[in-house]
Amino acid sequence: MIVAEAVGRALAACGVGAAFGVVGSGNFHVTNALVAGGVRFVAARHEGGAATMADAYTRMSGRVGVVSVHQGPGLTNALTGLTEAAKSRTPLIVLAGEATEAQSNFHIDQAALATAVGAVAMRVTSAEEAVSRVAEAYRVAVEERRTVLLNLPLDVQAAPFEGPADVMPPAIASAVPSVVPSVAELARLLGVAERPVFIAGRGARHARRELEELADLAGALLATSAVAKGLFRGSPWDLDVSGGFATPLAAELIRGADLVVAWGCALNMWTTRHGTLVSPGAKVVKVDLDPAAFKTHVPADLGVAGDVARVAEALAAEVAPRPGYRSPELAARVRAEGRWRDVPYEDESGGGRIDPRTLSIGLDDLLPRERIVAIDSGNFMGYPSMFVDVPDEGGFCFTQAFQSIGLGLATAIGAAIARPDRLPVAALGDGGALMGIAELETVVRLGLPMVIVVYDDEAYGAEVHHFGPHGHPLGTVTFPPADLAAIARGYGCAAVTVGGPGDLAGVAEWVDGPRDRPLLVHAKVTAEHGSWWLEEAFKGH
């Protein structure tokens, strides 16, 4: 056995989930060893897609994903996806061959690249330490919630390895709070708050039961950041997403809160509309594993360090029941106004183009409820995020920490591998779709019954609506029509072009049929207006 094989087998023994990558000479043996150890390998068509697939898989499966890439360009191709994962604190392990000879065409400072984008750089430097380095990489990924680059120098990979390659996964510590002063102070604040609101983020996606039980005691309303959309679906006090995607009712009620408790949620500019959703008179509390989060974005008046579920359980023993923000009248308003489709709008479909709100509502009605929706970035992204519902927190995958377009299709593939029990739905803009289109072949090859919806305004719409009103020329960000349905058929997909509500019948036919091929919906959307959520985002540029 050589070191490369020992690394792959040791990582498999740690219990990692699926691996994604593009195989070259520098990662051939380690990838085969992962497969021999029982890890599913998914071959992508581009390393950037592989990294994003692994990120999405990890988010939706709860298991550590692996990215396997060639030295040098394999890693640089993957960097945007790795940056998204690192910014999102996704527990991910990247295996990269490494050319350590300065004369090699493949030689770059791979550790510096990883550090620059927020990942943790590690290296296997000898056969003797190979297995222990794998165990440490796995521990850092899981316990510290970090994206880890494990560099595998080519000469070390080829060295003989003697000894067992199996490794017991390291024990992962969990935060077990007691009634420490910060928990006691939060209990006191909940005991006096008249209008408490809980906003749950990605760090709370495992804690629905505990948060709902505490909210019932405190009379709190429930909202989420975009990445945790669906967490409280079915609760009569669910306001859905806070921030740019918030309904008018949700924005009103969150602004009216006198206590905002962020559970595993950074309260960034997206979630708070640059802080405007938090009343100046409101107390802000953050519960997070990372104390550094207490002073970022909207600073906390009180920080509680610990696992969300355990902190909520500890608080439930200290908080007496009170009505808080809840009343029969407010429950009736949430039922009547709590979803975007309940908000009246003027349908602007016509002239061979469909209003993206009408499109999204139509898809929401047609597609099976057991779905997992992945959203790319761009001017369009709020429409599927707001109007296409999901059954729970396991139904929405939002890779937006780096705000890059082109990740959506790969995100949907990783999510589909993680949750094969659900219909995968990818929502893309035309720019992002064309940027990541090579992975259509991956969708077809894997036999995924995916619905890929392209909101096509024939432009980089965010730039059009940001710069156009000021009279700037737009020739660099607008494009002639492209027949995306024909392109999809060339890859082996079924396809339908939608230019009005009546064309959605083609989607219904696919849903009612065998679903033996993925479906691309080329939606020609109206483009007269910019999106209010990106107007908010541009304030931060």
mmCIF file of C-alpha atoms in Angstrom, residues 327-495:
data_model
loop_
_atom_site.group_PDB
_atom_site.id
_atom_site.type_symbol
_atom_site.label_atom_id
_atom_site.label_comp_id
_atom_site.label_asym_id
_atom_site.label_seq_id
_atom_site.Cartn_x
_atom_site.Cartn_y
_atom_site.Cartn_z
ATOM 1 C CA SER A 327 -52.455 36.683 20.263
ATOM 2 C CA PRO A 328 -55.431 35.228 18.355
ATOM 3 C CA GLU A 329 -55.553 38.373 16.215
ATOM 4 C CA LEU A 330 -51.897 38.039 15.244
ATOM 5 C CA ALA A 331 -52.303 34.323 14.483
ATOM 6 C CA ALA A 332 -55.084 35.253 12.066
ATOM 7 C CA ARG A 333 -52.814 37.793 10.340
ATOM 8 C CA VAL A 334 -50.028 35.231 9.967
ATOM 9 C CA ARG A 335 -52.484 32.803 8.356
ATOM 10 C CA ALA A 336 -53.797 35.468 5.979
ATOM 11 C CA GLU A 337 -50.595 37.390 5.134
ATOM 12 C CA GLY A 338 -47.723 35.123 6.092
ATOM 13 C CA ARG A 339 -46.680 33.943 2.611
ATOM 14 C CA TRP A 340 -45.640 35.942 -0.412
ATOM 15 C CA ARG A 341 -48.342 34.372 -2.544
ATOM 16 C CA ASP A 342 -50.867 35.986 -0.165
ATOM 17 C CA VAL A 343 -49.552 39.454 -1.092
ATOM 18 C CA PRO A 344 -51.483 40.911 -4.062
ATOM 19 C CA TYR A 345 -49.525 41.902 -7.176
ATOM 20 C CA GLU A 346 -50.249 42.947 -10.748
ATOM 21 C CA ASP A 347 -49.326 40.140 -13.151
ATOM 22 C CA GLU A 348 -47.068 41.653 -15.826
ATOM 23 C CA SER A 349 -46.947 38.596 -18.092
ATOM 24 C CA GLY A 350 -47.354 39.352 -21.781
ATOM 25 C CA GLY A 351 -45.561 39.705 -25.089
ATOM 26 C CA GLY A 352 -44.071 36.239 -24.883
ATOM 27 C CA ARG A 353 -42.684 36.729 -21.367
ATOM 28 C CA ILE A 354 -43.932 35.510 -18.003
ATOM 29 C CA ASP A 355 -43.918 37.430 -14.743
ATOM 30 C CA PRO A 356 -41.357 35.620 -12.498
ATOM 31 C CA ARG A 357 -43.842 35.754 -9.603
ATOM 32 C CA THR A 358 -46.498 34.026 -11.708
ATOM 33 C CA LEU A 359 -43.916 31.503 -12.902
ATOM 34 C CA SER A 360 -42.795 30.703 -9.368
ATOM 35 C CA ILE A 361 -46.326 30.346 -7.997
ATOM 36 C CA GLY A 362 -47.214 28.083 -10.931
ATOM 37 C CA LEU A 363 -44.207 25.870 -10.260
ATOM 38 C CA ASP A 364 -45.029 25.780 -6.560
ATOM 39 C CA ASP A 365 -48.490 24.461 -7.430
ATOM 40 C CA LEU A 366 -47.251 21.892 -9.973
ATOM 41 C CA LEU A 367 -44.178 20.349 -8.373
ATOM 42 C CA PRO A 368 -44.440 17.640 -5.693
ATOM 43 C CA ARG A 369 -44.290 18.957 -2.138
ATOM 44 C CA GLU A 370 -41.394 16.667 -1.199
ATOM 45 C CA ARG A 371 -38.756 18.755 -2.927
ATOM 46 C CA ILE A 372 -35.303 20.172 -2.322
ATOM 47 C CA VAL A 373 -34.783 23.594 -3.887
ATOM 48 C CA ALA A 374 -31.338 25.004 -4.730
ATOM 49 C CA ILE A 375 -30.992 28.670 -5.652
ATOM 50 C CA ASP A 376 -28.268 30.342 -7.708
ATOM 51 C CA SER A 377 -27.355 33.990 -7.167
ATOM 52 C CA GLY A 378 -28.592 36.901 -9.256
ATOM 53 C CA ASN A 379 -31.373 39.396 -9.832
ATOM 54 C CA PHE A 380 -33.931 36.571 -10.111
ATOM 55 C CA MET A 381 -33.117 34.667 -6.936
ATOM 56 C CA GLY A 382 -35.783 36.078 -4.643
ATOM 57 C CA TYR A 383 -38.665 34.834 -6.791
ATOM 58 C CA PRO A 384 -38.074 31.100 -6.239
ATOM 59 C CA SER A 385 -36.862 31.764 -2.698
ATOM 60 C CA MET A 386 -40.065 33.573 -1.780
ATOM 61 C CA PHE A 387 -42.752 31.919 -3.895
ATOM 62 C CA VAL A 388 -41.598 28.275 -4.138
ATOM 63 C CA ASP A 389 -42.310 26.679 -0.766
ATOM 64 C CA VAL A 390 -40.335 23.908 0.910
ATOM 65 C CA PRO A 391 -41.589 21.284 3.390
ATOM 66 C CA ASP A 392 -38.913 21.832 6.041
ATOM 67 C CA GLU A 393 -35.317 22.953 6.590
ATOM 68 C CA GLY A 394 -34.142 19.953 4.576
ATOM 69 C CA GLY A 395 -35.837 21.327 1.488
ATOM 70 C CA PHE A 396 -33.791 24.464 0.808
ATOM 71 C CA CYS A 397 -30.112 24.762 -0.129
ATOM 72 C CA PHE A 398 -28.784 28.307 -0.417
ATOM 73 C CA THR A 399 -25.080 28.676 -1.290
ATOM 74 C CA GLN A 400 -24.864 32.464 -1.114
ATOM 75 C CA ALA A 401 -22.166 33.364 1.423
ATOM 76 C CA PHE A 402 -19.793 34.425 -1.382
ATOM 77 C CA GLN A 403 -22.616 35.719 -3.598
ATOM 78 C CA SER A 404 -21.191 34.090 -6.725
ATOM 79 C CA ILE A 405 -23.365 33.263 -9.694
ATOM 80 C CA GLY A 406 -22.908 29.910 -11.396
ATOM 81 C CA LEU A 407 -23.088 27.655 -8.321
ATOM 82 C CA GLY A 408 -26.783 26.782 -8.490
ATOM 83 C CA LEU A 409 -26.757 23.715 -10.733
ATOM 84 C CA ALA A 410 -23.877 22.093 -8.847
ATOM 85 C CA THR A 411 -25.617 22.965 -5.574
ATOM 86 C CA ALA A 412 -28.708 21.097 -6.757
ATOM 87 C CA ILE A 413 -26.621 18.033 -7.686
ATOM 88 C CA GLY A 414 -24.989 17.855 -4.255
ATOM 89 C CA ALA A 415 -28.351 18.330 -2.559
ATOM 90 C CA ALA A 416 -29.903 15.609 -4.720
ATOM 91 C CA ILE A 417 -27.161 13.137 -3.761
ATOM 92 C CA ALA A 418 -27.779 13.971 -0.091
ATOM 93 C CA ARG A 419 -31.564 13.623 -0.318
ATOM 94 C CA PRO A 420 -32.502 11.122 -3.040
ATOM 95 C CA ASP A 421 -35.986 10.884 -1.508
ATOM 96 C CA ARG A 422 -36.897 14.357 -2.765
ATOM 97 C CA LEU A 423 -37.390 15.992 -6.148
ATOM 98 C CA PRO A 424 -34.385 18.259 -6.762
ATOM 99 C CA VAL A 425 -35.235 21.698 -8.159
ATOM 100 C CA ALA A 426 -32.520 24.045 -9.406
ATOM 101 C CA ALA A 427 -33.468 27.710 -9.852
ATOM 102 C CA LEU A 428 -30.961 29.591 -12.010
ATOM 103 C CA GLY A 429 -30.587 32.836 -13.883
ATOM 104 C CA ASP A 430 -29.489 32.652 -17.507
ATOM 105 C CA GLY A 431 -26.012 33.965 -16.632
ATOM 106 C CA GLY A 432 -25.454 31.404 -13.898
ATOM 107 C CA ALA A 433 -26.966 28.611 -15.988
ATOM 108 C CA LEU A 434 -24.566 29.204 -18.852
ATOM 109 C CA MET A 435 -21.637 29.566 -16.458
ATOM 110 C CA GLY A 436 -22.224 26.128 -14.914
ATOM 111 C CA ILE A 437 -23.814 24.373 -17.859
ATOM 112 C CA ALA A 438 -21.157 21.645 -18.154
ATOM 113 C CA GLU A 439 -22.740 19.967 -15.128
ATOM 114 C CA LEU A 440 -25.928 19.293 -17.130
ATOM 115 C CA GLU A 441 -24.043 16.271 -18.402
ATOM 116 C CA THR A 442 -23.500 15.210 -14.779
ATOM 117 C CA VAL A 443 -27.228 15.497 -14.044
ATOM 118 C CA VAL A 444 -28.055 13.328 -17.056
ATOM 119 C CA ARG A 445 -25.269 10.799 -16.391
ATOM 120 C CA LEU A 446 -26.370 10.352 -12.781
ATOM 121 C CA GLY A 447 -29.999 9.896 -13.834
ATOM 122 C CA LEU A 448 -31.250 12.611 -11.486
ATOM 123 C CA PRO A 449 -34.965 13.441 -11.982
ATOM 124 C CA MET A 450 -34.186 17.125 -11.590
ATOM 125 C CA VAL A 451 -36.227 20.165 -12.597
ATOM 126 C CA ILE A 452 -33.911 22.977 -13.720
ATOM 127 C CA VAL A 453 -35.669 26.327 -14.031
ATOM 128 C CA VAL A 454 -33.838 29.128 -15.836
ATOM 129 C CA TYR A 455 -35.208 32.625 -15.232
ATOM 130 C CA ASP A 456 -33.970 34.158 -18.495
ATOM 131 C CA ASP A 457 -33.904 37.947 -18.837
ATOM 132 C CA GLU A 458 -31.068 37.808 -21.413
ATOM 133 C CA ALA A 459 -28.805 39.842 -19.172
ATOM 134 C CA TYR A 460 -26.880 40.089 -15.965
ATOM 135 C CA GLY A 461 -30.014 41.586 -14.504
ATOM 136 C CA ALA A 462 -28.497 42.845 -11.254
ATOM 137 C CA GLU A 463 -26.082 45.077 -13.183
ATOM 138 C CA VAL A 464 -28.753 46.182 -15.649
ATOM 139 C CA HIS A 465 -31.012 47.448 -12.881
ATOM 140 C CA HIS A 466 -28.187 48.842 -10.772
ATOM 141 C CA PHE A 467 -26.471 50.864 -13.488
ATOM 142 C CA GLY A 468 -29.217 51.354 -16.092
ATOM 143 C CA PRO A 469 -31.231 53.977 -14.190
ATOM 144 C CA HIS A 470 -28.115 56.182 -14.077
ATOM 145 C CA GLY A 471 -27.776 56.190 -17.854
ATOM 146 C CA HIS A 472 -24.736 53.937 -18.120
ATOM 147 C CA PRO A 473 -24.286 51.864 -21.313
ATOM 148 C CA LEU A 474 -25.432 48.256 -20.822
ATOM 149 C CA GLY A 475 -23.950 46.484 -23.842
ATOM 150 C CA THR A 476 -21.476 44.596 -21.677
ATOM 151 C CA VAL A 477 -24.210 43.022 -19.531
ATOM 152 C CA THR A 478 -26.957 42.266 -22.071
ATOM 153 C CA PHE A 479 -26.978 39.374 -24.534
ATOM 154 C CA PRO A 480 -28.872 38.102 -27.583
ATOM 155 C CA PRO A 481 -31.419 35.320 -27.014
ATOM 156 C CA ALA A 482 -30.052 31.823 -26.488
ATOM 157 C CA ASP A 483 -32.136 28.693 -27.052
ATOM 158 C CA LEU A 484 -31.472 27.124 -23.657
ATOM 159 C CA ALA A 485 -34.092 24.435 -24.240
ATOM 160 C CA ALA A 486 -32.235 23.249 -27.348
ATOM 161 C CA ILE A 487 -28.938 23.245 -25.460
ATOM 162 C CA ALA A 488 -30.509 21.156 -22.701
ATOM 163 C CA ARG A 489 -31.896 18.665 -25.182
ATOM 164 C CA GLY A 490 -28.387 18.310 -26.585
ATOM 165 C CA TYR A 491 -27.215 17.166 -23.164
ATOM 166 C CA GLY A 492 -30.069 14.635 -22.972
ATOM 167 C CA CYS A 493 -32.621 16.590 -20.941
ATOM 168 C CA ALA A 494 -36.287 17.055 -21.629
ATOM 169 C CA ALA A 495 -37.045 20.749 -22.078
#
